[in-house]
């Protein structure tokens, strides 16, 4: 299966729900909003059930209603794509009444060090391996720092990926100080002039306060080793965890401000709609999506492409 097929299949449950409850996707918007108000209600329900959130659902229905002369599916796809835009762009395009053409965000890190954070099991370590492959295949030099010293074998896991990909990994000791690993790695990156360093971190400690304090400390020592870094802090979020994952993301964002989000496991049976409140409520762009367990299963996020996958529509990529 290609990544797009895996994404489509992962989103099939949500797609069915939208189809089942609003089996009038081919109808004209005006017809639906004048003669089939129960369909509008069903659609509202389906969007909320898909984790899209209430505020966004209201805006989507409003935008769809204004799209007279188009069929329901087209109008819905544009409205959903708009919801995945950053705030300012969304407001601008809603005023104009159409979705932007180019929908891909920049995934070029602003500097050299990217800190990767998130709770246990969401896919941080695997995502770092994927990021390594992604940038390496684009000619960038890459290093990893095994900063999850809390979970036994986390360092070995990253070490194995590093060996497979030919990426140097700075290791600490199990149970050792993660800030020390991050400091060593950031210093080494700077000394060697490697383009990019991805710093893995723990997802669980004895308590949440500990974890947040530790992440702040890792951030501080990286800045000490290499002033201005980390230039990026990317949160990894498992799409299957829905609203719960969003709440966790907010906590992380409060203590260690995020510059990007990577949503994993969109090949699993996620609801997919959670991407909307991630963008709207965190105000942080989605950089990549994870669509499998292999090193190649990472794609830069493209909102229009994502919405087409949700509706199983094939269009040539712009
Ligand atoms: N299906 C699927 N599994 C993934 C994806 N990303 C990570 N995983 C799996 O999720 C599990 C936890 O991943 P890991 O990187 O160890 O999570 P961490 O605790 O956050 O570092 C592993 O079995 C990964 O193979 C993804 O995009 N899709
Ligand atoms: Mg890990």
Short mmCIF file of C-alpha atoms and ligand atoms in Angstrom, two decimals:
data_model
loop_
_atom_site.label_atom_id
_atom_site.label_comp_id
_atom_site.label_asym_id
_atom_site.label_seq_id
_atom_site.Cartn_x
_atom_site.Cartn_y
_atom_site.Cartn_z
CA UNK A 1 0.00 0.00 0.00
CA UNK A 2 1.22 3.51 -0.74
CA UNK A 3 1.21 6.05 2.08
CA UNK A 4 -1.83 7.73 0.56
CA UNK A 5 -3.71 4.43 0.48
CA UNK A 6 -2.80 3.82 4.12
CA UNK A 7 -3.97 7.31 5.03
CA UNK A 8 -7.23 6.82 3.13
CA UNK A 9 -7.84 3.50 4.81
CA UNK A 10 -7.01 5.01 8.23
CA UNK A 11 -9.62 7.70 7.68
CA UNK A 12 -12.27 5.37 6.30
CA UNK A 13 -14.29 5.21 9.50
CA UNK A 14 -14.77 8.97 9.61
CA UNK A 15 -15.51 9.02 5.90
CA UNK A 16 -18.22 6.40 6.35
CA UNK A 17 -19.73 8.36 9.18
CA UNK A 18 -19.96 11.47 7.04
CA UNK A 19 -21.38 9.44 4.15
CA UNK A 20 -23.85 7.50 6.27
CA UNK A 21 -25.28 10.42 8.13
CA UNK A 22 -25.24 12.78 5.20
CA UNK A 23 -25.82 10.64 2.14
CA UNK A 24 -26.40 13.71 0.02
CA UNK A 25 -22.86 14.71 -0.76
CA UNK A 26 -23.67 15.06 -4.46
CA UNK A 27 -26.63 17.35 -3.88
CA UNK A 28 -26.59 21.06 -4.40
CA UNK A 29 -25.85 22.98 -1.23
CA UNK A 30 -28.95 25.13 -1.62
CA UNK A 31 -31.14 22.04 -1.94
CA UNK A 32 -29.67 20.51 1.21
CA UNK A 33 -30.03 23.66 3.28
CA UNK A 34 -33.61 24.34 2.18
CA UNK A 35 -35.09 20.84 1.88
CA UNK A 36 -32.94 18.60 4.00
CA UNK A 37 -32.28 20.25 7.29
CA UNK A 38 -32.07 16.86 9.01
CA UNK A 39 -29.11 16.11 6.73
CA UNK A 40 -27.43 19.29 7.95
CA UNK A 41 -27.97 18.14 11.50
CA UNK A 42 -26.57 14.70 10.71
CA UNK A 43 -23.55 16.30 9.14
CA UNK A 44 -23.02 18.48 12.19
CA UNK A 45 -23.14 15.37 14.33
CA UNK A 46 -20.70 13.51 12.08
CA UNK A 47 -18.17 16.36 12.22
CA UNK A 48 -18.33 16.56 15.98
CA UNK A 49 -18.06 12.78 16.28
CA UNK A 50 -14.93 12.98 14.11
CA UNK A 51 -13.27 15.27 16.74
CA UNK A 52 -13.48 18.39 14.58
CA UNK A 53 -14.80 20.38 17.56
CA UNK A 54 -17.84 22.64 17.94
CA UNK A 55 -16.44 26.01 16.95
CA UNK A 56 -14.94 24.66 13.75
CA UNK A 57 -18.07 22.65 12.95
CA UNK A 58 -20.18 25.80 13.18
CA UNK A 59 -17.86 27.69 10.86
CA UNK A 60 -17.77 24.79 8.43
CA UNK A 61 -21.56 24.64 8.19
CA UNK A 62 -21.74 28.40 7.78
CA UNK A 63 -19.16 28.32 4.98
CA UNK A 64 -20.93 25.40 3.30
CA UNK A 65 -24.29 27.17 3.46
CA UNK A 66 -22.78 30.17 1.71
CA UNK A 67 -21.44 28.00 -1.11
CA UNK A 68 -24.68 27.91 -3.09
CA UNK A 69 -24.36 26.42 -6.53
CA UNK A 70 -21.75 23.86 -5.46
CA UNK A 71 -22.41 20.33 -4.39
CA UNK A 72 -22.27 19.47 -0.72
CA UNK A 73 -19.04 17.47 -0.94
CA UNK A 74 -17.06 20.16 -2.77
CA UNK A 75 -18.26 22.83 -0.37
CA UNK A 76 -17.49 20.64 2.61
CA UNK A 77 -14.01 19.85 1.35
CA UNK A 78 -13.17 23.55 0.87
CA UNK A 79 -14.55 24.44 4.28
CA UNK A 80 -12.58 21.68 5.98
CA UNK A 81 -9.37 22.61 4.18
CA UNK A 82 -9.82 26.16 5.41
CA UNK A 83 -10.08 24.95 8.99
CA UNK A 84 -6.60 23.47 8.67
CA UNK A 85 -5.10 26.83 7.78
CA UNK A 86 -3.33 29.07 10.31
CA UNK A 87 -5.67 31.65 11.93
CA UNK A 88 -4.80 34.68 9.84
CA UNK A 89 -4.95 32.86 6.53
CA UNK A 90 -8.20 31.17 7.50
CA UNK A 91 -9.86 34.50 8.28
CA UNK A 92 -8.61 35.99 5.02
CA UNK A 93 -9.78 33.12 2.86
CA UNK A 94 -13.15 32.84 4.58
CA UNK A 95 -13.76 36.45 3.67
CA UNK A 96 -12.86 35.71 0.07
CA UNK A 97 -15.01 32.60 0.12
CA UNK A 98 -12.53 30.03 -1.14
CA UNK A 99 -9.68 27.83 0.03
CA UNK A 100 -6.03 28.57 -0.79
CA UNK A 101 -4.27 26.61 -3.50
CA UNK A 102 -0.90 26.04 -1.86
CA UNK A 103 -1.58 24.39 1.44
CA UNK A 104 1.74 22.96 2.49
CA UNK A 105 3.64 24.49 5.41
CA UNK A 106 7.40 24.86 5.46
CA UNK A 107 9.12 21.93 7.15
CA UNK A 108 12.58 23.45 6.99
CA UNK A 109 13.78 23.88 10.59
CA UNK A 110 14.74 27.50 11.24
CA UNK A 111 17.97 26.51 12.94
CA UNK A 112 19.84 23.33 13.73
CA UNK A 113 18.31 21.69 16.78
CA UNK A 114 14.83 20.20 16.93
CA UNK A 115 13.53 19.01 20.28
CA UNK A 116 10.90 16.29 19.99
CA UNK A 117 8.43 15.97 22.87
CA UNK A 118 5.19 14.17 23.72
CA UNK A 119 3.75 11.50 26.00
CA UNK A 120 4.87 7.87 26.00
CA UNK A 121 3.97 5.66 23.09
CA UNK A 122 2.83 8.35 20.65
CA UNK A 123 5.75 7.60 18.34
CA UNK A 124 8.48 10.12 19.24
CA UNK A 125 11.45 7.83 18.75
CA UNK A 126 10.08 6.33 15.54
CA UNK A 127 9.29 9.81 14.25
CA UNK A 128 12.85 10.95 14.92
CA UNK A 129 14.07 8.04 12.80
CA UNK A 130 11.63 9.07 10.07
CA UNK A 131 12.76 12.69 10.28
CA UNK A 132 16.36 11.52 10.02
CA UNK A 133 15.60 9.68 6.82
CA UNK A 134 13.51 12.55 5.45
CA UNK A 135 16.19 15.23 5.82
CA UNK A 136 19.08 12.92 5.04
CA UNK A 137 17.49 11.99 1.74
CA UNK A 138 17.34 15.72 1.02
CA UNK A 139 21.05 16.09 1.51
CA UNK A 140 21.09 17.35 5.08
CA UNK A 141 23.52 16.03 7.69
CA UNK A 142 21.66 14.57 10.66
CA UNK A 143 22.42 13.58 14.27
CA UNK A 144 20.24 12.16 17.04
CA UNK A 145 20.37 12.61 20.81
CA UNK A 146 18.95 9.76 22.90
CA UNK A 147 17.39 11.99 25.55
CA UNK A 148 14.87 9.50 26.87
CA UNK A 149 16.98 8.07 29.65
CA UNK A 150 13.93 7.26 31.76
CA UNK A 151 12.52 4.41 29.74
CA UNK A 152 14.82 1.42 29.71
CA UNK A 153 15.92 0.51 26.18
CA UNK A 154 14.78 3.81 24.67
CA UNK A 155 18.40 4.66 23.93
CA UNK A 156 18.95 1.27 22.34
CA UNK A 157 15.85 1.76 20.17
CA UNK A 158 17.18 5.05 18.81
CA UNK A 159 20.66 3.56 18.54
CA UNK A 160 19.32 0.82 16.27
CA UNK A 161 17.57 3.32 14.05
CA UNK A 162 20.75 5.38 13.88
CA UNK A 163 22.73 2.35 12.78
CA UNK A 164 20.19 1.42 10.14
CA UNK A 165 20.08 4.96 8.76
CA UNK A 166 23.75 5.78 9.21
CA UNK A 167 22.95 8.61 11.63
CA UNK A 168 25.30 9.24 14.61
CA UNK A 169 23.51 8.95 17.95
CA UNK A 170 24.71 10.64 21.15
CA UNK A 171 23.83 8.28 23.98
CA UNK A 172 23.47 8.82 27.70
CA UNK A 173 23.17 6.20 30.39
CA UNK A 174 19.90 4.57 31.43
CA UNK A 175 18.51 6.58 34.29
CA UNK A 176 21.12 9.29 33.69
CA UNK A 177 20.54 13.00 33.26
CA UNK A 178 18.80 13.71 29.95
CA UNK A 179 19.99 17.32 30.07
CA UNK A 180 23.57 16.09 30.04
CA UNK A 181 22.91 14.04 26.89
CA UNK A 182 21.23 17.02 25.24
CA UNK A 183 24.13 19.30 26.19
CA UNK A 184 26.74 16.87 24.82
CA UNK A 185 24.78 16.35 21.63
CA UNK A 186 24.17 20.05 21.01
CA UNK A 187 27.87 20.79 21.62
CA UNK A 188 28.91 17.98 19.29
CA UNK A 189 26.54 19.14 16.57
CA UNK A 190 27.94 22.62 16.77
CA UNK A 191 31.53 21.44 16.74
CA UNK A 192 30.99 19.14 13.76
CA UNK A 193 28.83 21.60 11.85
CA UNK A 194 26.13 18.97 11.24
CA UNK A 195 22.97 20.51 9.79
CA UNK A 196 20.36 19.02 12.08
CA UNK A 197 20.13 17.46 15.51
CA UNK A 198 16.94 15.78 16.70
CA UNK A 199 16.68 15.42 20.46
CA UNK A 200 14.53 12.57 21.76
CA UNK A 201 12.94 13.09 25.18
CA UNK A 202 11.11 11.07 27.81
CA UNK A 203 7.33 10.90 27.64
CA UNK A 204 6.75 9.89 31.20
CA UNK A 205 8.41 10.57 34.52
CA UNK A 206 7.36 9.99 38.10
CA UNK A 207 4.86 12.77 37.69
CA UNK A 208 3.82 15.34 35.13
CA UNK A 209 5.44 18.25 36.96
CA UNK A 210 8.78 16.44 36.83
CA UNK A 211 8.43 15.84 33.14
CA UNK A 212 7.61 19.44 32.31
CA UNK A 213 10.50 20.72 34.44
CA UNK A 214 12.85 18.27 32.80
CA UNK A 215 11.83 19.38 29.31
CA UNK A 216 12.43 23.00 30.27
CA UNK A 217 15.85 22.07 31.57
CA UNK A 218 16.74 20.21 28.36
CA UNK A 219 15.73 23.32 26.46
CA UNK A 220 17.88 25.56 28.64
CA UNK A 221 21.02 23.45 28.39
CA UNK A 222 20.72 23.14 24.61
CA UNK A 223 20.58 26.93 24.48
CA UNK A 224 23.66 27.05 26.67
CA UNK A 225 25.59 24.64 24.42
CA UNK A 226 24.41 26.37 21.25
CA UNK A 227 22.86 29.81 21.79
CA UNK A 228 19.50 30.30 20.08
CA UNK A 229 18.79 26.58 19.92
CA UNK A 230 16.58 24.61 19.93
CA UNK A 231 15.05 26.59 17.11
CA UNK A 232 12.18 24.15 16.93
CA UNK A 233 10.15 22.20 19.46
CA UNK A 234 7.91 19.65 17.79
CA UNK A 235 5.21 17.80 19.66
CA UNK A 236 4.32 14.29 18.55
CA UNK A 237 0.67 13.46 18.97
CA UNK A 238 -1.08 10.15 18.31
CA UNK A 239 -4.20 10.80 16.20
CA UNK A 240 -6.00 7.86 17.77
CA UNK A 241 -6.05 9.58 21.18
CA UNK A 242 -8.32 12.39 19.89
CA UNK A 243 -9.46 15.06 22.36
CA UNK A 244 -7.37 13.53 25.12
CA UNK A 245 -4.24 14.05 23.04
CA UNK A 246 -5.25 17.64 22.41
CA UNK A 247 -5.49 18.34 26.15
CA UNK A 248 -2.01 16.88 26.64
CA UNK A 249 -0.72 19.02 23.81
CA UNK A 250 -2.02 22.16 25.53
CA UNK A 251 -0.16 21.25 28.72
CA UNK A 252 3.08 20.77 26.83
CA UNK A 253 2.56 24.01 24.91
CA UNK A 254 2.13 25.94 28.15
CA UNK A 255 5.41 24.75 29.59
CA UNK A 256 7.56 24.37 26.46
CA UNK A 257 6.18 26.51 23.63
CA UNK A 258 5.76 24.45 20.49
CA UNK A 259 6.70 25.46 16.98
CA UNK A 260 5.17 22.46 15.25
CA UNK A 261 3.10 19.32 15.69
CA UNK A 262 3.55 15.92 14.10
CA UNK A 263 0.47 13.73 14.08
CA UNK A 264 1.19 10.01 14.00
CA UNK A 265 -0.82 6.84 13.38
CA UNK A 266 -3.12 8.34 10.81
CA UNK A 267 -2.91 4.94 9.14
CA UNK A 268 -4.64 3.44 12.17
CA UNK A 269 -8.34 3.89 12.79
CA UNK A 270 -8.10 7.47 13.92
CA UNK A 271 -10.95 9.91 13.54
CA UNK A 272 -8.71 12.37 11.73
CA UNK A 273 -10.85 15.36 12.67
CA UNK A 274 -8.57 16.08 15.63
CA UNK A 275 -6.20 17.86 13.24
CA UNK A 276 -8.66 20.75 13.10
CA UNK A 277 -8.65 21.69 16.80
CA UNK A 278 -4.89 21.07 16.91
CA UNK A 279 -4.43 23.86 14.39
CA UNK A 280 -7.21 26.11 15.73
CA UNK A 281 -6.73 25.79 19.46
CA UNK A 282 -2.98 25.43 19.70
CA UNK A 283 -2.31 27.85 16.88
CA UNK A 284 0.68 25.71 15.92
CA UNK A 285 1.16 24.34 12.40
CA UNK A 286 1.11 20.63 11.68
CA UNK A 287 4.45 19.86 10.06
CA UNK A 288 4.26 16.17 9.23
CA UNK A 289 1.90 13.24 9.46
CA UNK A 290 2.92 9.68 10.32
CA UNK A 291 1.29 6.95 8.28
CA UNK A 292 3.08 3.77 9.34
CA UNK A 293 5.91 2.24 11.35
CA UNK A 294 8.66 2.36 8.74
CA UNK A 295 11.33 5.05 8.37
CA UNK A 296 9.71 6.22 5.13
CA UNK A 297 6.23 6.59 6.57
CA UNK A 298 6.32 10.32 7.16
CA UNK A 299 4.84 12.98 4.91
CA UNK A 300 4.89 16.78 5.09
CA UNK A 301 1.38 17.85 5.99
CA UNK A 302 -0.73 19.22 3.17
CA UNK A 303 -4.23 20.22 4.23
CA UNK A 304 -5.86 19.90 0.82
CA UNK A 305 -4.30 16.51 0.28
CA UNK A 306 -5.45 15.39 3.71
CA UNK A 307 -9.04 16.44 3.04
CA UNK A 308 -8.99 14.68 -0.33
CA UNK A 309 -7.81 11.52 1.42
CA UNK A 310 -10.63 11.89 3.92
CA UNK A 311 -13.18 11.97 1.10
CA UNK A 312 -11.28 9.41 -0.96
CA UNK A 313 -11.01 11.82 -3.86
CA UNK A 314 -8.06 11.52 -6.20
CA UNK A 315 -6.72 14.67 -7.70
CA UNK A 316 -3.38 15.43 -9.28
CA UNK A 317 -1.08 17.05 -6.76
CA UNK A 318 -0.56 20.73 -7.35
N1 LIG B 1 0.73 2.50 12.72
C1 LIG B 1 1.64 3.39 13.12
N2 LIG B 1 2.42 3.10 14.18
C2 LIG B 1 3.32 4.02 14.57
C3 LIG B 1 3.44 5.28 13.93
N3 LIG B 1 4.41 5.97 14.57
C4 LIG B 1 4.87 5.18 15.56
N4 LIG B 1 4.22 4.01 15.59
C5 LIG B 1 4.39 2.88 16.53
O1 LIG B 1 4.04 3.30 17.83
C6 LIG B 1 4.79 2.57 18.80
C7 LIG B 1 5.45 3.54 19.79
O2 LIG B 1 6.44 4.26 19.10
P1 LIG B 1 7.69 4.95 19.81
O3 LIG B 1 8.42 5.68 18.76
O4 LIG B 1 8.47 3.96 20.61
O5 LIG B 1 6.93 5.95 20.80
P2 LIG B 1 7.54 6.94 21.91
O6 LIG B 1 7.29 6.29 23.24
O7 LIG B 1 6.76 8.20 21.80
O8 LIG B 1 8.97 7.14 21.60
C8 LIG B 1 5.80 1.74 18.03
O9 LIG B 1 5.30 0.42 17.93
C9 LIG B 1 5.83 2.40 16.65
O10 LIG B 1 6.18 1.51 15.63
C10 LIG B 1 2.57 5.57 12.82
O11 LIG B 1 2.57 6.65 12.19
N5 LIG B 1 1.69 4.58 12.47
MG1 LIG B 2 10.65 6.80 22.73
#
